[in-house]
Amino acid sequence: MGGSKRMCSAGAGGSSPFTVRAVGDRACIVDLPDLDTVLGLAAILRERGFPGVIDIVPAARTVLVTCVDRASARRIADEIAGLPSGIASFARSMLGESARVAIVDVVYDGEDLEAVGALTGLSAAGVVAAHSGSRWTAAFGGFAPGFVYLTGGDAALRVPRLESPRERVAPGSVGLAGAFSAVYPGASPGGWRLIGRTTAQLWDATRERASLIAPGDTVTFRAVREQVALAVPVPDAPDAPDVPDSPVPPEAASSSAITVIDPGMQTLVQDAGRAGHSAIGVSPSGAADRVALRCANRAVGNADGAAALETLNAALVVRADVDVSIALAGTDATAEIVGAGDERRTPPSSQEAFTVRRGEVLRVGRATRGMRGVLAIRGGFAVPRVLGSASHDSLSGIGPAPLAAGDALAIDDPRQADRAAHSPESDGRPIGDEVQLRFVPGPRSDWFDAKARAALASQSWRLSASSNRVGVRFDGTPLRRARHDELPSEGTVRGSIQVPLNGLPVLFLADHPVTGGYPVIGTVIDADTDIAAQLRPGSHVRFVPVDPDDPHLGSRPDARSEILEAVRLSFEVDGKRVAVTLPGALAAALDRLSATDIGDDGRLLMEDTVATLLRDILSASAAAAAGKIGTRVRQRPEIESDHR
C-alpha cells in the first residue's frame, strides 16, 4: 500500500514500532512518532557513521537516508532495526553537549503580526514576547540553503500557514507556521505568517560554515527597534558539515582555454555534484545526465566527475584560446569547426575526442534527440567550488552562474592531458516515442486510492513544456488522493514522483528541493533519472513498477537490442561529414557491415554500394544531400546517440 516497507522497533527493549519504507532503489525513509525521536535517530546515524550513507535528512516526522547503492540501503534498514531504545533522550544528550548558540536580532513589524496576535489571542505584543522569550532548536533543513525549521517555541504560537502563499517573501523575513519558526535566507514564494525581519545573513557560500544556523543549533530571537546584523556570530565547529569553497588555482585562472561566443539557450558548469548537504537545504545538483558527463569526460581522459559544460538543446559556440581536446555527449547534435580562414571541418558528434586548435571556433548545433548535451575538455574546467563542487544549482543559485557571451574558462588540471582517453562508449539507453521509466511504489502511495495507483503505471504521460533541472511535469489524467490532510514536510530524492493538489505528477531531477510537503506516490530508480533528464517536451513516458531488490534492476537488457525507427548517421565525404537519418534496420546492417574485415577491395565495393543505396532510399531532402556523396564514402555509425 505505502510502497516497499518493513516494520522495525527501536531495539529489543524499544517502545513504539516505526516503519522503514524503500525510497526508490538507493534510499529509505523512517516514520517516527515525534520530532524528538527524529532528532535522536538522525544524531545516532551521524554519530555512528554507517558505511555507504550519502545523506541523512531529518524532517518533521521522518528521517530520510540516501545511500550509494541498494545493498547499502538494505543494510542501513537492518541497522536501524537494531538501534537501542531511548533514541529521543540520546538526541537531547548529544545536542546538549554540542549545541551552538545564535542570537538573531529581529525587528518585529511583520505583515502578519497583528493577524497572528488575533489568531493566538496573545495580541501583537504578546506574540513578540512569546517568540523572543523562547529558546528555539534548529531541527531540520528546508526547501532552500540556510532555511532551517526551528522548534521548541511557546505552544501558543502555533498558527496555520496562509491559505494562499505569497509570490515573494523578502530575505530575512521571520515567520511562523504550525509549531515551527524560521528565517527566509533569500527571496522566494512562501506561505508562512511573517512577524518580523532580520539583517542576519542566513546563507553565505563564501563562509567556512555557509549556513548560519544548522540542525542542532540553539537560536534565540532578540527584539530590536532597528535592523542590525547578527550580534553574536555562530562559532565554527570542528565537525561543521560544510566544506570551504575551493578557489580557482592561480596558475589555472591565468590562461583561458576557451571563450564563450554564444551560450545558446542555457549553458551551465556541472560536475558530479555536492551530495551530503541536504540537511542544510542544499540539493546534490550535478549533471542532469550523469552518464553523458561520464562518457564525455572519459573520452578526453578526465575523471568521470570532472567539471564540464551542460547545454540546453545542445546549441553552443566557443572559441579555442589554446589547442584543446574536446568531446561531446548526451544528444545527437552535430558540430562544426571553423578556422581563421573560414575553412571548415566536422568533428565526431558524440563521445569521441577531437582537437580544436587555437583560434578555431566550435559551433555545436541544436539537437533533435536528447535535451541536454555535455561538452568536456581534457583537464576539466577551472571554476570556483562551493561545498566541494563546481555545479550550478538552478534552484538555489549556488555555484558558477550560467555562462554568458565573453566568459573565458581555463583548464583545471593541465596534467590530465597526459592521461590516456578511454574508447568511446555507448550507454545503450533508448529514447524513443514512448520511454519507460522504472519506479518503486511509495513511500506515500497509500495516500492515493487504488485507481490512482493503477493509473500511474497504466497511462502514457506527456512531458509538459514547464520542465527544468528541478523537475519534469507531466500532463495526463490527474491522480486522485485517498487522503486530503496535509503531509508534514519530509525528505525527497532525485527520482521522487511528487503529486501536488492538481493530481499531475512532478518527477524530481538533479536540482530538486531537499524536502517537500506533497505525497510521493513512487520513486524512479536512480539510473533511469538520467534518461528522464534527456526527455523533450511532448515526449511520452510510461512508469513501470519494479521491486527494488530485483537483481536485474541495474540493467536494461532490451536497450542495446532495440532498433529504433530512425537512426542518425554521419558519412565522411572528402574530409567533410554529411549527416543523414536512416531506418533503424538499415543503419544496424550498415553498422555490422562496416565492422566486418572484408579487405580493401571489399571496402571499396561496400562504399560504392552504400552510395548507390543512399540515392535509392533516402527521402527527397536527404537524397539531395546524398547526391553530393562520391563513390569514396566512409561511414561512421552513431547509433548510440539515438539509444539515449
Short mmCIF file of N, CA and C in Angstrom, two decimals, residues 470-595:
data_model
loop_
_atom_site.label_atom_id
_atom_site.label_comp_id
_atom_site.label_asym_id
_atom_site.label_seq_id
_atom_site.Cartn_x
_atom_site.Cartn_y
_atom_site.Cartn_z
N VAL A 470 15.05 21.20 -12.08
CA VAL A 470 14.45 20.88 -10.79
C VAL A 470 13.56 19.66 -10.94
N GLY A 471 12.74 19.64 -11.98
CA GLY A 471 11.85 18.51 -12.19
C GLY A 471 11.10 18.61 -13.49
N VAL A 472 10.55 17.49 -13.93
CA VAL A 472 9.75 17.47 -15.15
C VAL A 472 8.29 17.26 -14.76
N ARG A 473 7.43 18.04 -15.39
CA ARG A 473 6.00 17.97 -15.11
C ARG A 473 5.31 17.19 -16.22
N PHE A 474 4.21 16.53 -15.86
CA PHE A 474 3.51 15.70 -16.83
C PHE A 474 2.06 16.12 -16.96
N ASP A 475 1.55 15.96 -18.17
CA ASP A 475 0.13 16.16 -18.45
C ASP A 475 -0.52 14.79 -18.64
N GLY A 476 -1.74 14.66 -18.16
CA GLY A 476 -2.47 13.41 -18.27
C GLY A 476 -3.71 13.47 -17.40
N THR A 477 -4.29 12.33 -17.11
CA THR A 477 -5.46 12.27 -16.23
C THR A 477 -4.99 12.39 -14.78
N PRO A 478 -5.46 13.41 -14.05
CA PRO A 478 -4.98 13.63 -12.68
C PRO A 478 -5.21 12.42 -11.78
N LEU A 479 -4.31 12.24 -10.83
CA LEU A 479 -4.39 11.15 -9.86
C LEU A 479 -5.14 11.64 -8.62
N ARG A 480 -6.11 10.86 -8.17
CA ARG A 480 -6.93 11.26 -7.03
C ARG A 480 -6.35 10.74 -5.73
N ARG A 481 -6.37 11.58 -4.71
CA ARG A 481 -5.89 11.18 -3.39
C ARG A 481 -6.97 10.44 -2.62
N ALA A 482 -6.50 9.56 -1.74
CA ALA A 482 -7.40 8.93 -0.77
C ALA A 482 -7.40 9.73 0.53
N ARG A 483 -6.33 10.52 0.74
CA ARG A 483 -6.23 11.35 1.93
C ARG A 483 -6.09 12.80 1.50
N HIS A 484 -6.70 13.71 2.26
CA HIS A 484 -6.68 15.12 1.89
C HIS A 484 -6.12 16.00 2.99
N ASP A 485 -5.54 15.39 4.04
CA ASP A 485 -4.90 16.20 5.06
C ASP A 485 -3.52 16.63 4.59
N GLU A 486 -2.83 17.41 5.38
CA GLU A 486 -1.54 17.95 4.98
C GLU A 486 -0.41 17.02 5.42
N LEU A 487 0.45 16.66 4.47
CA LEU A 487 1.59 15.80 4.77
C LEU A 487 2.71 16.66 5.37
N PRO A 488 3.20 16.33 6.56
CA PRO A 488 4.34 17.08 7.10
C PRO A 488 5.53 16.98 6.15
N SER A 489 6.26 18.08 6.00
CA SER A 489 7.40 18.10 5.08
C SER A 489 8.35 16.96 5.40
N GLU A 490 8.84 16.30 4.36
CA GLU A 490 9.80 15.21 4.54
C GLU A 490 10.77 15.20 3.38
N GLY A 491 11.86 14.47 3.55
CA GLY A 491 12.93 14.46 2.56
C GLY A 491 12.51 13.85 1.23
N THR A 492 13.11 14.37 0.16
CA THR A 492 12.88 13.84 -1.19
C THR A 492 14.23 13.52 -1.83
N VAL A 493 14.18 12.74 -2.90
CA VAL A 493 15.40 12.37 -3.61
C VAL A 493 15.22 12.63 -5.10
N ARG A 494 16.32 12.60 -5.81
CA ARG A 494 16.26 12.60 -7.26
C ARG A 494 15.49 11.36 -7.70
N GLY A 495 14.40 11.55 -8.44
CA GLY A 495 13.57 10.43 -8.84
C GLY A 495 12.22 10.41 -8.16
N SER A 496 12.01 11.22 -7.11
CA SER A 496 10.72 11.26 -6.43
C SER A 496 9.62 11.72 -7.39
N ILE A 497 8.50 11.00 -7.42
CA ILE A 497 7.33 11.40 -8.22
C ILE A 497 6.34 12.02 -7.25
N GLN A 498 6.41 13.32 -7.13
CA GLN A 498 5.56 14.04 -6.20
C GLN A 498 4.26 14.43 -6.89
N VAL A 499 3.16 14.35 -6.16
CA VAL A 499 1.85 14.67 -6.74
C VAL A 499 1.24 15.85 -5.98
N PRO A 500 1.24 17.05 -6.56
CA PRO A 500 0.62 18.20 -5.91
C PRO A 500 -0.90 18.11 -5.95
N LEU A 501 -1.56 19.15 -5.47
CA LEU A 501 -3.01 19.11 -5.34
C LEU A 501 -3.74 18.96 -6.67
N ASN A 502 -3.11 19.37 -7.78
CA ASN A 502 -3.78 19.24 -9.08
C ASN A 502 -3.76 17.81 -9.61
N GLY A 503 -3.06 16.90 -8.93
CA GLY A 503 -3.05 15.49 -9.31
C GLY A 503 -2.10 15.11 -10.43
N LEU A 504 -1.33 16.08 -10.96
CA LEU A 504 -0.41 15.80 -12.07
C LEU A 504 1.01 15.61 -11.54
N PRO A 505 1.64 14.47 -11.84
CA PRO A 505 2.94 14.15 -11.25
C PRO A 505 4.05 15.11 -11.66
N VAL A 506 4.98 15.28 -10.74
CA VAL A 506 6.23 16.02 -10.99
C VAL A 506 7.37 15.09 -10.62
N LEU A 507 8.26 14.83 -11.57
CA LEU A 507 9.41 13.95 -11.34
C LEU A 507 10.63 14.81 -11.03
N PHE A 508 11.18 14.66 -9.82
CA PHE A 508 12.32 15.47 -9.41
C PHE A 508 13.60 15.02 -10.10
N LEU A 509 14.41 16.02 -10.51
CA LEU A 509 15.70 15.76 -11.14
C LEU A 509 16.83 16.30 -10.26
N ALA A 510 17.94 16.68 -10.87
CA ALA A 510 19.17 16.97 -10.12
C ALA A 510 19.03 18.10 -9.11
N ASP A 511 18.29 19.16 -9.45
CA ASP A 511 18.21 20.34 -8.58
C ASP A 511 16.96 20.35 -7.71
N HIS A 512 16.44 19.19 -7.39
CA HIS A 512 15.19 19.09 -6.64
C HIS A 512 15.31 19.70 -5.25
N PRO A 513 14.19 20.18 -4.66
CA PRO A 513 14.23 20.61 -3.26
C PRO A 513 14.49 19.42 -2.36
N VAL A 514 15.17 19.64 -1.25
CA VAL A 514 15.55 18.52 -0.41
C VAL A 514 14.39 18.02 0.45
N THR A 515 13.37 18.85 0.66
CA THR A 515 12.18 18.41 1.38
C THR A 515 10.95 18.88 0.61
N GLY A 516 9.82 18.23 0.86
CA GLY A 516 8.58 18.62 0.21
C GLY A 516 7.38 18.20 1.03
N GLY A 517 6.25 18.87 0.80
CA GLY A 517 5.05 18.60 1.58
C GLY A 517 3.95 17.94 0.80
N TYR A 518 4.22 17.52 -0.46
CA TYR A 518 3.24 16.77 -1.24
C TYR A 518 3.63 15.29 -1.23
N PRO A 519 2.65 14.39 -1.23
CA PRO A 519 2.99 12.96 -1.16
C PRO A 519 3.71 12.46 -2.41
N VAL A 520 4.68 11.58 -2.20
CA VAL A 520 5.44 10.95 -3.29
C VAL A 520 4.83 9.58 -3.53
N ILE A 521 4.19 9.40 -4.68
CA ILE A 521 3.49 8.16 -4.99
C ILE A 521 4.44 7.06 -5.42
N GLY A 522 5.59 7.43 -5.93
CA GLY A 522 6.58 6.45 -6.36
C GLY A 522 7.91 7.14 -6.57
N THR A 523 8.98 6.37 -6.72
CA THR A 523 10.31 6.92 -6.89
C THR A 523 11.01 6.20 -8.03
N VAL A 524 11.33 6.94 -9.08
CA VAL A 524 12.04 6.37 -10.23
C VAL A 524 13.43 5.93 -9.78
N ILE A 525 13.87 4.75 -10.21
CA ILE A 525 15.18 4.26 -9.78
C ILE A 525 16.26 5.21 -10.28
N ASP A 526 17.35 5.25 -9.55
CA ASP A 526 18.37 6.27 -9.78
C ASP A 526 18.89 6.28 -11.22
N ALA A 527 19.16 5.10 -11.78
CA ALA A 527 19.74 5.05 -13.13
C ALA A 527 18.82 5.66 -14.18
N ASP A 528 17.51 5.52 -14.01
CA ASP A 528 16.58 6.00 -15.02
C ASP A 528 16.34 7.50 -14.95
N THR A 529 16.79 8.16 -13.89
CA THR A 529 16.64 9.62 -13.85
C THR A 529 17.52 10.30 -14.87
N ASP A 530 18.63 9.68 -15.27
CA ASP A 530 19.46 10.23 -16.34
C ASP A 530 18.71 10.22 -17.66
N ILE A 531 17.94 9.18 -17.89
CA ILE A 531 17.11 9.10 -19.10
C ILE A 531 16.05 10.20 -19.06
N ALA A 532 15.42 10.36 -17.91
CA ALA A 532 14.38 11.37 -17.77
C ALA A 532 14.91 12.77 -18.06
N ALA A 533 16.15 13.03 -17.70
CA ALA A 533 16.74 14.36 -17.92
C ALA A 533 16.91 14.68 -19.40
N GLN A 534 16.87 13.67 -20.28
CA GLN A 534 17.05 13.89 -21.71
C GLN A 534 15.72 13.97 -22.47
N LEU A 535 14.61 13.84 -21.77
CA LEU A 535 13.31 13.88 -22.45
C LEU A 535 12.97 15.30 -22.88
N ARG A 536 12.38 15.41 -24.05
CA ARG A 536 12.00 16.70 -24.60
C ARG A 536 10.51 16.94 -24.37
N PRO A 537 10.08 18.20 -24.27
CA PRO A 537 8.65 18.48 -24.13
C PRO A 537 7.84 17.78 -25.22
N GLY A 538 6.74 17.17 -24.82
CA GLY A 538 5.93 16.41 -25.75
C GLY A 538 6.22 14.93 -25.75
N SER A 539 7.35 14.53 -25.16
CA SER A 539 7.67 13.10 -25.07
C SER A 539 6.65 12.40 -24.19
N HIS A 540 6.49 11.10 -24.43
CA HIS A 540 5.56 10.30 -23.63
C HIS A 540 6.33 9.32 -22.76
N VAL A 541 5.85 9.16 -21.54
CA VAL A 541 6.50 8.31 -20.55
C VAL A 541 5.50 7.33 -19.98
N ARG A 542 5.95 6.11 -19.80
CA ARG A 542 5.14 5.13 -19.08
C ARG A 542 5.95 4.67 -17.87
N PHE A 543 5.37 4.79 -16.69
CA PHE A 543 6.03 4.37 -15.46
C PHE A 543 5.80 2.87 -15.24
N VAL A 544 6.89 2.14 -14.99
CA VAL A 544 6.82 0.70 -14.83
C VAL A 544 7.24 0.34 -13.40
N PRO A 545 6.33 -0.24 -12.60
CA PRO A 545 6.69 -0.59 -11.22
C PRO A 545 7.67 -1.74 -11.17
N VAL A 546 8.63 -1.66 -10.25
CA VAL A 546 9.64 -2.71 -10.10
C VAL A 546 9.89 -2.96 -8.62
N ASP A 547 10.49 -4.10 -8.34
CA ASP A 547 10.91 -4.46 -6.99
C ASP A 547 12.33 -3.92 -6.80
N PRO A 548 12.58 -3.10 -5.75
CA PRO A 548 13.93 -2.55 -5.59
C PRO A 548 14.99 -3.61 -5.34
N ASP A 549 14.58 -4.82 -4.96
CA ASP A 549 15.54 -5.90 -4.71
C ASP A 549 15.69 -6.85 -5.89
N ASP A 550 15.11 -6.50 -7.03
CA ASP A 550 15.28 -7.30 -8.24
C ASP A 550 16.76 -7.27 -8.63
N PRO A 551 17.42 -8.42 -8.74
CA PRO A 551 18.86 -8.42 -9.05
C PRO A 551 19.18 -7.85 -10.42
N HIS A 552 18.18 -7.77 -11.32
CA HIS A 552 18.43 -7.25 -12.67
C HIS A 552 18.05 -5.78 -12.79
N LEU A 553 17.79 -5.11 -11.65
CA LEU A 553 17.28 -3.75 -11.70
C LEU A 553 18.27 -2.77 -12.31
N GLY A 554 19.56 -3.03 -12.14
CA GLY A 554 20.55 -2.08 -12.61
C GLY A 554 20.80 -2.13 -14.09
N SER A 555 20.15 -3.03 -14.83
CA SER A 555 20.40 -3.14 -16.27
C SER A 555 19.12 -2.98 -17.05
N ARG A 556 19.28 -2.63 -18.32
CA ARG A 556 18.14 -2.59 -19.24
C ARG A 556 18.45 -3.59 -20.35
N PRO A 557 18.13 -4.87 -20.17
CA PRO A 557 18.58 -5.90 -21.10
C PRO A 557 18.09 -5.70 -22.52
N ASP A 558 16.99 -4.93 -22.69
CA ASP A 558 16.46 -4.76 -24.03
C ASP A 558 17.00 -3.53 -24.72
N ALA A 559 17.83 -2.76 -24.03
CA ALA A 559 18.19 -1.46 -24.57
C ALA A 559 19.06 -1.57 -25.82
N ARG A 560 20.10 -2.39 -25.77
CA ARG A 560 21.02 -2.43 -26.90
C ARG A 560 20.43 -3.18 -28.10
N SER A 561 19.53 -4.11 -27.84
CA SER A 561 18.96 -4.86 -28.95
C SER A 561 17.81 -4.14 -29.63
N GLU A 562 17.29 -3.11 -28.96
CA GLU A 562 16.16 -2.40 -29.54
C GLU A 562 16.61 -1.60 -30.76
N ILE A 563 15.91 -1.75 -31.87
CA ILE A 563 16.22 -0.99 -33.09
C ILE A 563 15.17 0.10 -33.24
N LEU A 564 15.62 1.33 -33.21
CA LEU A 564 14.69 2.45 -33.27
C LEU A 564 14.20 2.66 -34.70
N GLU A 565 13.11 3.38 -34.82
CA GLU A 565 12.54 3.63 -36.14
C GLU A 565 13.46 4.48 -37.00
N ALA A 566 14.18 5.42 -36.37
CA ALA A 566 15.07 6.30 -37.13
C ALA A 566 16.40 6.41 -36.40
N VAL A 567 17.50 6.39 -37.13
CA VAL A 567 18.83 6.49 -36.57
C VAL A 567 19.62 7.51 -37.37
N ARG A 568 20.31 8.39 -36.64
CA ARG A 568 21.11 9.42 -37.29
C ARG A 568 22.53 8.90 -37.51
N LEU A 569 23.02 9.06 -38.74
CA LEU A 569 24.37 8.65 -39.10
C LEU A 569 25.10 9.83 -39.71
N SER A 570 26.45 9.75 -39.68
CA SER A 570 27.23 10.74 -40.43
C SER A 570 28.20 10.00 -41.34
N PHE A 571 28.43 10.55 -42.51
CA PHE A 571 29.32 9.96 -43.50
C PHE A 571 30.42 10.96 -43.82
N GLU A 572 31.64 10.47 -43.88
CA GLU A 572 32.76 11.33 -44.23
C GLU A 572 32.89 11.39 -45.75
N VAL A 573 32.86 12.61 -46.28
CA VAL A 573 32.92 12.81 -47.72
C VAL A 573 34.07 13.77 -48.02
N ASP A 574 35.16 13.25 -48.54
CA ASP A 574 36.30 14.09 -48.89
C ASP A 574 36.71 15.00 -47.73
N GLY A 575 36.82 14.43 -46.55
CA GLY A 575 37.24 15.20 -45.39
C GLY A 575 36.14 15.94 -44.68
N LYS A 576 34.92 15.92 -45.20
CA LYS A 576 33.79 16.57 -44.55
C LYS A 576 32.77 15.52 -44.16
N ARG A 577 31.88 15.90 -43.24
CA ARG A 577 30.86 14.96 -42.79
C ARG A 577 29.48 15.43 -43.24
N VAL A 578 28.68 14.47 -43.66
CA VAL A 578 27.30 14.72 -44.05
C VAL A 578 26.41 13.88 -43.16
N ALA A 579 25.45 14.51 -42.49
CA ALA A 579 24.55 13.81 -41.58
C ALA A 579 23.28 13.40 -42.32
N VAL A 580 22.85 12.15 -42.10
CA VAL A 580 21.61 11.67 -42.69
C VAL A 580 20.87 10.85 -41.64
N THR A 581 19.58 10.61 -41.87
CA THR A 581 18.77 9.78 -41.00
C THR A 581 18.25 8.59 -41.78
N LEU A 582 18.46 7.38 -41.23
CA LEU A 582 18.09 6.15 -41.93
C LEU A 582 17.15 5.32 -41.08
N PRO A 583 16.38 4.43 -41.69
CA PRO A 583 15.62 3.46 -40.90
C PRO A 583 16.56 2.65 -40.02
N GLY A 584 16.11 2.33 -38.81
CA GLY A 584 16.97 1.66 -37.85
C GLY A 584 17.54 0.35 -38.35
N ALA A 585 16.71 -0.46 -39.04
CA ALA A 585 17.18 -1.76 -39.50
C ALA A 585 18.33 -1.61 -40.49
N LEU A 586 18.22 -0.63 -41.42
CA LEU A 586 19.28 -0.42 -42.39
C LEU A 586 20.55 0.09 -41.72
N ALA A 587 20.37 1.01 -40.77
CA ALA A 587 21.53 1.54 -40.07
C ALA A 587 22.27 0.44 -39.33
N ALA A 588 21.52 -0.46 -38.70
CA ALA A 588 22.15 -1.56 -37.97
C ALA A 588 22.92 -2.47 -38.92
N ALA A 589 22.34 -2.71 -40.10
CA ALA A 589 23.03 -3.55 -41.08
C ALA A 589 24.32 -2.90 -41.55
N LEU A 590 24.28 -1.58 -41.81
CA LEU A 590 25.48 -0.87 -42.22
C LEU A 590 26.53 -0.89 -41.12
N ASP A 591 26.07 -0.77 -39.88
CA ASP A 591 26.98 -0.80 -38.74
C ASP A 591 27.71 -2.14 -38.69
N ARG A 592 26.97 -3.25 -38.88
CA ARG A 592 27.60 -4.57 -38.85
C ARG A 592 28.56 -4.75 -40.03
N LEU A 593 28.14 -4.24 -41.18
CA LEU A 593 28.98 -4.39 -42.37
C LEU A 593 30.28 -3.61 -42.23
N SER A 594 30.18 -2.39 -41.66
CA SER A 594 31.39 -1.57 -41.54
C SER A 594 32.39 -2.17 -40.56
N ALA A 595 31.89 -3.00 -39.64
CA ALA A 595 32.77 -3.62 -38.64
C ALA A 595 33.38 -4.92 -39.15
#
